[in-house]
Coordinates of N, CA and C in Angstrom, one line a residue:
M179 N -37.7 47.8 4.6 CA -36.9 46.9 4.2 C -36.2 45.9 5.0
H180 N -36.2 45.0 5.4 CA -35.3 44.4 6.5 C -33.8 44.1 5.7
K181 N -32.7 44.0 7.0 CA -31.7 44.0 6.3 C -30.7 42.6 5.2
Y182 N -31.7 41.4 5.5 CA -31.7 40.1 5.0 C -32.2 40.8 3.2
E183 N -32.9 41.2 3.2 CA -33.9 41.5 2.0 C -32.7 42.0 1.1
S184 N -32.3 43.2 1.7 CA -31.3 43.8 1.0 C -30.0 43.6 0.7
L185 N -29.6 42.7 0.9 CA -28.3 41.7 1.0 C -28.6 40.7 0.3
S186 N -29.9 40.2 -0.2 CA -30.3 38.9 -1.0 C -29.9 39.9 -2.2
R187 N -30.9 41.1 -2.2 CA -31.1 41.7 -4.0 C -29.1 42.2 -4.3
I188 N -28.7 42.4 -3.6 CA -27.2 42.5 -3.7 C -26.9 41.8 -4.4
H189 N -26.9 40.3 -4.0 CA -26.0 39.0 -3.7 C -26.8 38.4 -5.5
F190 N -28.1 38.3 -5.2 CA -28.6 37.6 -6.5 C -28.8 39.2 -7.7
Y191 N -28.7 40.2 -8.0 CA -28.4 41.3 -9.1 C -27.5 40.6 -10.1
P192 N -26.7 40.4 -9.9 CA -25.4 40.4 -11.1 C -25.8 38.5 -11.8
L193 N -26.3 37.4 -10.9 CA -26.4 36.7 -11.2 C -27.7 36.9 -12.7
G194 N -28.9 37.4 -12.0 CA -30.0 37.8 -12.6 C -29.6 38.6 -14.1
N195 N -28.4 39.4 -13.8 CA -28.5 40.1 -15.7 C -27.2 39.3 -15.9
F196 N -26.6 37.9 -15.6 CA -26.3 37.3 -16.6 C -27.5 36.3 -17.1
L197 N -28.6 35.8 -16.0 CA -29.1 34.6 -17.2 C -29.9 35.4 -17.8
N198 N -30.5 36.4 -17.4 CA -31.5 36.6 -18.6 C -31.1 36.8 -19.8
P199 N -29.8 37.2 -20.5 CA -29.6 37.2 -21.5 C -29.3 36.0 -22.5
A200 N -28.6 35.3 -21.4 CA -28.7 33.5 -21.9 C -29.7 33.1 -22.2
L201 N -30.9 32.9 -21.1 CA -31.8 32.3 -21.2 C -32.9 32.8 -22.3
A202 N -32.5 34.2 -22.8 CA -33.5 34.7 -23.8 C -32.4 33.8 -25.3
L203 N -31.5 33.9 -24.9 CA -30.7 33.5 -26.7 C -31.3 32.2 -26.8
L204 N -31.3 31.0 -25.1 CA -31.5 29.8 -25.4 C -32.6 29.8 -26.1
G205 N -33.8 30.6 -25.9 CA -35.2 30.2 -26.0 C -35.3 31.0 -27.8
Q206 N -34.5 31.8 -28.0 CA -34.6 31.9 -29.7 C -33.7 30.8 -29.9
G207 N -33.0 30.6 -29.4 CA -32.0 29.2 -30.5 C -33.5 27.7 -30.3
L208 N -33.8 27.6 -29.1 CA -35.5 26.8 -29.4 C -36.2 26.7 -29.8
R209 N -36.7 27.8 -29.9 CA -37.5 28.4 -30.8 C -37.8 28.4 -32.7
K210 N -36.3 28.2 -32.9 CA -36.4 28.1 -34.3 C -36.1 26.4 -34.7
L211 N -36.1 25.1 -33.6 CA -35.8 24.3 -34.2 C -37.2 23.6 -34.0
P212 N -37.4 22.2 -34.9 CA -38.9 22.0 -35.2 C -39.2 21.6 -33.6
S213 N -40.4 21.1 -33.1 CA -41.1 21.0 -32.4 C -40.7 19.7 -32.0
G214 N -40.4 19.1 -32.7 CA -40.0 17.1 -32.3 C -38.6 17.4 -31.2
Q215 N -37.7 18.5 -31.8 CA -36.3 18.3 -31.4 C -36.0 19.4 -30.2
R216 N -37.3 20.3 -29.6 CA -36.7 21.1 -28.3 C -36.2 20.6 -27.3
L217 N -36.6 19.2 -27.0 CA -36.1 19.1 -26.0 C -35.2 17.7 -25.7
N218 N -34.9 17.7 -26.9 CA -33.4 16.6 -27.2 C -32.3 17.8 -26.8
F219 N -31.7 18.1 -25.6 CA -30.4 18.6 -26.0 C -29.0 17.6 -26.3
A220 N -30.1 16.6 -26.7 CA -28.3 15.6 -26.9 C -27.7 15.9 -28.4
N221 N -28.8 17.1 -29.1 CA -28.6 17.2 -30.5 C -27.6 18.1 -30.5
H222 N -27.3 19.0 -28.9 CA -26.6 20.6 -28.8 C -25.5 20.3 -27.7
P223 N -25.0 19.6 -28.1 CA -23.0 19.7 -27.3 C -23.1 20.8 -26.2
Y224 N -22.9 21.9 -27.1 CA -22.5 23.2 -26.4 C -23.5 23.5 -25.0
L225 N -24.8 22.9 -24.9 CA -26.4 23.0 -23.9 C -25.3 22.3 -22.4
C226 N -24.8 20.8 -23.4 CA -24.6 20.2 -22.1 C -23.5 20.4 -21.6
K227 N -22.3 21.2 -22.4 CA -21.1 21.4 -21.9 C -21.0 21.6 -20.1
G228 N -21.7 23.0 -20.5 CA -21.9 23.4 -18.8 C -22.6 22.7 -18.3
L229 N -23.2 21.7 -18.2 CA -23.8 20.7 -17.2 C -23.2 19.6 -16.6
K230 N -22.0 19.2 -17.6 CA -21.1 18.5 -17.1 C -19.8 18.3 -16.1
L231 N -19.7 17.9 -15.2 CA -18.8 19.1 -14.2 C -17.9 17.9 -14.5
Y232 N -17.9 16.4 -14.6 CA -16.6 15.7 -14.8 C -16.8 14.6 -15.8

């Protein structure tokens, strides 16, 4: 294992721990919607809140 590989694993591991449950919950929410609404994020302002920086 290279020195840089171990550094990147340490750096990204907590991020992966945070994203996996969030993506799983998001996927469950999208599965419950009718297929026509799956890609329409305008219906879900709570999903867009994190994307709008200003």
